[in-house]
PDB file of C-alpha atoms in Angstrom:
ATOM      1  CA  MET Z  76     -20.214 -44.417 -11.166  1.00 58.00           C
ATOM      2  CA  ARG Z  77     -18.227 -41.878 -12.182  1.00 57.00           C
ATOM      3  CA  SER Z  78     -15.619 -39.261 -10.493  1.00 51.00           C
ATOM      4  CA  PHE Z  79     -15.776 -35.634 -11.594  1.00 53.00           C
ATOM      5  CA  GLY Z  80     -12.289 -34.864 -10.024  1.00 54.00           C
ATOM      6  CA  ASP Z  81     -11.585 -34.987  -5.937  1.00 65.00           C
ATOM      7  CA  GLN Z  82     -15.172 -33.125  -5.499  1.00 88.00           C
ATOM      8  CA  GLN Z  83     -17.818 -34.650  -7.231  1.00 94.00           C
ATOM      9  CA  LEU Z  84     -19.379 -38.475  -7.535  1.00 96.00           C
ATOM     10  CA  GLN Z  85     -22.247 -39.603  -9.786  1.00 96.00           C
ATOM     11  CA  ALA Z  86     -24.177 -42.348 -10.712  1.00 97.00           C
ATOM     12  CA  ARG Z  87     -26.516 -43.649 -13.076  1.00 97.00           C
ATOM     13  CA  LEU Z  88     -29.743 -45.439 -11.273  1.00 97.00           C
ATOM     14  CA  GLY Z  89     -33.024 -46.688 -13.015  1.00 96.00           C
ATOM     15  CA  PRO Z  90     -36.411 -46.514 -11.679  1.00 96.00           C
ATOM     16  CA  ARG Z  91     -36.184 -48.944  -9.133  1.00 95.00           C
ATOM     17  CA  LEU Z  92     -36.086 -49.479  -5.283  1.00 94.00           C
ATOM     18  CA  GLU Z  93     -32.611 -50.633  -5.509  1.00 96.00           C
ATOM     19  CA  SER Z  94     -31.291 -47.498  -6.240  1.00 97.00           C
ATOM     20  CA  VAL Z  95     -31.652 -46.018  -3.122  1.00 97.00           C
ATOM     21  CA  PRO Z  96     -29.276 -48.200  -1.175  1.00 97.00           C
ATOM     22  CA  ALA Z  97     -27.152 -47.700  -4.049  1.00 98.00           C
ATOM     23  CA  ALA Z  98     -27.486 -43.508  -3.740  1.00 98.00           C
ATOM     24  CA  ARG Z  99     -26.639 -44.138  -0.063  1.00 98.00           C
ATOM     25  CA  ASN Z 100     -23.388 -46.086  -0.661  1.00 97.00           C
ATOM     26  CA  LEU Z 101     -22.438 -42.988  -3.166  1.00 97.00           C
ATOM     27  CA  VAL Z 102     -22.903 -41.198  -0.595  1.00 97.00           C
ATOM     28  CA  THR Z 103     -20.829 -42.858   2.261  1.00 97.00           C
ATOM     29  CA  ARG Z 104     -18.066 -43.525   0.024  1.00 96.00           C
ATOM     30  CA  ALA Z 105     -18.326 -39.256  -1.314  1.00 96.00           C
ATOM     31  CA  CYS Z 106     -18.262 -39.157   2.838  1.00 96.00           C
ATOM     32  CA  HIS Z 107     -15.378 -41.137   2.880  1.00 95.00           C
ATOM     33  CA  THR Z 108     -13.307 -40.399   0.286  1.00 94.00           C
ATOM     34  CA  TRP Z 109     -13.784 -36.862   1.341  1.00 94.00           C
ATOM     35  CA  ARG Z 110     -13.528 -37.460   5.208  1.00 93.00           C
ATOM     36  CA  LEU Z 111     -16.672 -35.655   6.101  1.00 94.00           C
ATOM     37  CA  PRO Z 112     -17.375 -38.514   9.113  1.00 95.00           C
ATOM     38  CA  GLN Z 113     -19.941 -36.484  10.525  1.00 95.00           C
ATOM     39  CA  LEU Z 114     -21.940 -35.784   7.841  1.00 96.00           C
ATOM     40  CA  GLN Z 115     -22.738 -39.956   6.220  1.00 96.00           C
ATOM     41  CA  ALA Z 116     -25.233 -39.967   8.304  1.00 96.00           C
ATOM     42  CA  ASP Z 117     -27.430 -37.172   7.922  1.00 96.00           C
ATOM     43  CA  ALA Z 118     -26.494 -37.171   4.106  1.00 97.00           C
ATOM     44  CA  ARG Z 119     -27.307 -41.347   3.907  1.00 97.00           C
ATOM     45  CA  LEU Z 120     -31.222 -40.367   5.745  1.00 96.00           C
ATOM     46  CA  VAL Z 121     -31.713 -37.377   3.257  1.00 97.00           C
ATOM     47  CA  VAL Z 122     -30.437 -38.974   0.006  1.00 97.00           C
ATOM     48  CA  SER Z 123     -32.247 -41.912   0.526  1.00 96.00           C
ATOM     49  CA  GLU Z 124     -35.247 -39.996   0.364  1.00 96.00           C
ATOM     50  CA  LEU Z 125     -34.670 -37.972  -2.707  1.00 96.00           C
ATOM     51  CA  THR Z 126     -33.773 -41.265  -4.426  1.00 97.00           C
ATOM     52  CA  ALA Z 127     -36.932 -42.753  -2.955  1.00 95.00           C
ATOM     53  CA  ASN Z 128     -39.148 -39.846  -3.960  1.00 94.00           C
ATOM     54  CA  ALA Z 129     -37.366 -39.721  -7.631  1.00 95.00           C
ATOM     55  CA  VAL Z 130     -38.559 -43.913  -7.847  1.00 95.00           C
ATOM     56  CA  GLN Z 131     -42.173 -44.064  -6.872  1.00 92.00           C
ATOM     57  CA  HIS Z 132     -42.980 -40.490  -8.132  1.00 91.00           C
ATOM     58  CA  ALA Z 133     -40.849 -40.207 -11.300  1.00 93.00           C
ATOM     59  CA  ASP Z 134     -40.420 -43.795 -12.478  1.00 93.00           C
ATOM     60  CA  THR Z 135     -37.773 -42.492 -14.972  1.00 96.00           C
ATOM     61  CA  ASP Z 136     -33.916 -42.948 -14.905  1.00 97.00           C
ATOM     62  CA  LEU Z 137     -32.084 -40.576 -12.445  1.00 97.00           C
ATOM     63  CA  VAL Z 138     -28.755 -39.376 -12.231  1.00 98.00           C
ATOM     64  CA  VAL Z 139     -27.446 -38.754  -8.421  1.00 98.00           C
ATOM     65  CA  THR Z 140     -24.849 -36.415  -7.644  1.00 98.00           C
ATOM     66  CA  VAL Z 141     -22.168 -35.647  -4.465  1.00 97.00           C
ATOM     67  CA  ARG Z 142     -20.094 -32.886  -4.866  1.00 97.00           C
ATOM     68  CA  ARG Z 143     -17.997 -31.633  -1.812  1.00 95.00           C
ATOM     69  CA  SER Z 144     -17.869 -27.470  -2.357  1.00 93.00           C
ATOM     70  CA  GLY Z 145     -15.165 -26.836   0.848  1.00 90.00           C
ATOM     71  CA  HIS Z 146     -17.008 -28.483   4.260  1.00 90.00           C
ATOM     72  CA  LEU Z 147     -20.377 -28.725   2.856  1.00 94.00           C
ATOM     73  CA  LEU Z 148     -21.797 -31.668   0.981  1.00 97.00           C
ATOM     74  CA  HIS Z 149     -24.283 -31.089  -2.172  1.00 97.00           C
ATOM     75  CA  MET Z 150     -26.944 -33.806  -3.279  1.00 98.00           C
ATOM     76  CA  ALA Z 151     -28.902 -33.502  -6.667  1.00 98.00           C
ATOM     77  CA  VAL Z 152     -31.383 -35.987  -7.701  1.00 98.00           C
ATOM     78  CA  ARG Z 153     -32.264 -35.751 -11.082  1.00 98.00           C
ATOM     79  CA  ASP Z 154     -34.971 -37.139 -13.199  1.00 97.00           C
ATOM     80  CA  GLY Z 155     -37.381 -37.025 -15.921  1.00 97.00           C
ATOM     81  CA  ASP Z 156     -40.534 -35.420 -14.269  1.00 96.00           C
ATOM     82  CA  THR Z 157     -41.014 -32.296 -14.072  1.00 95.00           C
ATOM     83  CA  ARG Z 158     -43.581 -32.342 -11.412  1.00 93.00           C
ATOM     84  CA  TYR Z 159     -41.407 -30.601  -8.200  1.00 91.00           C
ATOM     85  CA  PRO Z 160     -42.218 -32.490  -5.123  1.00 88.00           C
ATOM     86  CA  ARG Z 161     -44.364 -31.101  -2.163  1.00 81.00           C
ATOM     87  CA  LEU Z 162     -43.527 -30.524   1.828  1.00 75.00           C
ATOM     88  CA  ASN Z 163     -46.967 -31.571   3.667  1.00 68.00           C
ATOM     89  CA  GLY Z 164     -47.528 -29.559   6.260  1.00 60.00           C
ATOM     90  CA  PRO Z 165     -50.108 -30.044   9.038  1.00 51.00           C
ATOM     91  CA  ALA Z 166     -53.847 -30.553   7.612  1.00 47.00           C
ATOM     92  CA  GLY Z 167     -56.821 -27.927   7.067  1.00 47.00           C
ATOM     93  CA  ASN Z 168     -57.538 -28.243  10.245  1.00 49.00           C
ATOM     94  CA  GLY Z 169     -53.945 -27.057  12.094  1.00 50.00           C
ATOM     95  CA  VAL Z 170     -53.546 -31.517  13.129  1.00 50.00           C
ATOM     96  CA  PRO Z 171     -50.755 -33.082  11.205  1.00 49.00           C
ATOM     97  CA  VAL Z 172     -51.742 -36.555   9.297  1.00 47.00           C
ATOM     98  CA  ALA Z 173     -50.547 -39.043  10.078  1.00 46.00           C
ATOM     99  CA  MET Z 174     -46.902 -40.674  10.087  1.00 42.00           C
ATOM    100  CA  GLU Z 175     -47.850 -43.741   8.346  1.00 44.00           C
ATOM    101  CA  GLU Z 176     -49.105 -41.492   5.074  1.00 49.00           C
ATOM    102  CA  ARG Z 177     -46.313 -40.609   2.843  1.00 51.00           C
ATOM    103  CA  GLY Z 178     -45.058 -37.710   2.184  1.00 58.00           C
ATOM    104  CA  TRP Z 179     -42.869 -36.519   5.412  1.00 70.00           C
ATOM    105  CA  GLY Z 180     -39.668 -37.664   4.179  1.00 83.00           C
ATOM    106  CA  LEU Z 181     -39.091 -34.041   2.680  1.00 89.00           C
ATOM    107  CA  GLN Z 182     -39.523 -32.407   6.506  1.00 90.00           C
ATOM    108  CA  MET Z 183     -36.566 -34.394   7.019  1.00 91.00           C
ATOM    109  CA  VAL Z 184     -34.677 -33.346   4.802  1.00 94.00           C
ATOM    110  CA  HIS Z 185     -36.131 -29.496   5.631  1.00 92.00           C
ATOM    111  CA  ALA Z 186     -35.292 -29.944   9.183  1.00 93.00           C
ATOM    112  CA  VAL Z 187     -31.238 -31.844   9.047  1.00 94.00           C
ATOM    113  CA  ALA Z 188     -30.305 -30.097   5.404  1.00 96.00           C
ATOM    114  CA  ALA Z 189     -28.591 -26.374   5.941  1.00 96.00           C
ATOM    115  CA  ALA Z 190     -30.912 -25.928   2.470  1.00 96.00           C
ATOM    116  CA  TRP Z 191     -32.425 -27.625  -0.059  1.00 96.00           C
ATOM    117  CA  GLY Z 192     -34.605 -27.283  -3.056  1.00 95.00           C
ATOM    118  CA  ALA Z 193     -35.691 -28.321  -6.301  1.00 96.00           C
ATOM    119  CA  MET Z 194     -35.075 -26.645  -9.649  1.00 96.00           C
ATOM    120  CA  PRO Z 195     -35.896 -27.487 -13.763  1.00 96.00           C
ATOM    121  CA  ALA Z 196     -33.957 -29.456 -15.645  1.00 95.00           C
ATOM    122  CA  ARG Z 197     -34.700 -30.359 -19.531  1.00 92.00           C
ATOM    123  CA  GLY Z 198     -36.678 -33.264 -19.636  1.00 92.00           C
ATOM    124  CA  GLY Z 199     -37.302 -33.183 -15.702  1.00 97.00           C
ATOM    125  CA  LYS Z 200     -35.916 -31.304 -12.165  1.00 97.00           C
ATOM    126  CA  VAL Z 201     -33.248 -31.481 -10.462  1.00 98.00           C
ATOM    127  CA  VAL Z 202     -34.667 -32.211  -6.224  1.00 97.00           C
ATOM    128  CA  TRP Z 203     -30.556 -31.071  -4.099  1.00 98.00           C
ATOM    129  CA  ALA Z 204     -29.907 -30.369  -0.339  1.00 97.00           C
ATOM    130  CA  THR Z 205     -26.978 -29.139   0.972  1.00 97.00           C
ATOM    131  CA  LEU Z 206     -25.184 -30.733   3.885  1.00 97.00           C
ATOM    132  CA  ALA Z 207     -22.934 -28.541   6.840  1.00 95.00           C
ATOM    133  CA  PRO Z 208     -21.811 -29.506   9.724  1.00 89.00           C
ATOM    134  CA  ALA Z 209     -22.795 -28.305  12.791  1.00 80.00           C
ATOM    135  CA  THR Z 210     -20.767 -26.126  14.905  1.00 51.00           C
ATOM    136  CA  SER Z 211     -20.154 -25.471  18.149  1.00 39.00           C
ATOM    137  CA  GLY Z 212     -23.101 -23.674  19.958  1.00 39.00           C
ATOM    138  CA  GLU Z 213     -25.737 -24.721  17.470  1.00 43.00           C
ATOM    139  CA  SER Z 214     -28.143 -27.833  19.352  1.00 40.00           C
ATOM    140  CA  GLY Z 215     -28.755 -28.838  15.835  1.00 43.00           C
ATOM    141  CA  HIS Z 216     -29.047 -28.544  12.525  1.00 42.00           C
TER     142      HIS Z 216
END
C-alpha cells in the first residue's frame, strides 16, 4: 500500500480472490483516517464489487486507489482489460434476470454511488465510483 499525502491511498493487488478483502481493508483504513465513518459501509460494498469484477473478468494485476476530495470519497480500480463493465437490466420481456446470476453488483454500485463509470487507461481501463454523505432531507442515495 502506498500513501500519497493525506488524501490518497493506493494498493497494487493481484488477480486473486484475496484482493477483494484487501481492497475493503484499504477503504476501511481510508474512512477511519479521514474521519468519514458514515461512508465506510457503502464504500466497502462498492470497492468489493469493483475489485471482484476486475479479478473475475480482467484476470490481470490491478491497482485500487481511494482518494478524498472534501466530503467526497473516490474509489478507482484499474486493470489490464479494455472491456468495460455492463450494467445488467431486465431481460428482453421486461422481467429481471434471476438474482442468482452474476452481474447485478453494478446495479448496487449504481444505487449507492453518487456517480460511477469507466474510462480507458493505457493497456486497460479504470472503473470508478464516488460516494457522498447523505444530506438531511434525502431518503437514500
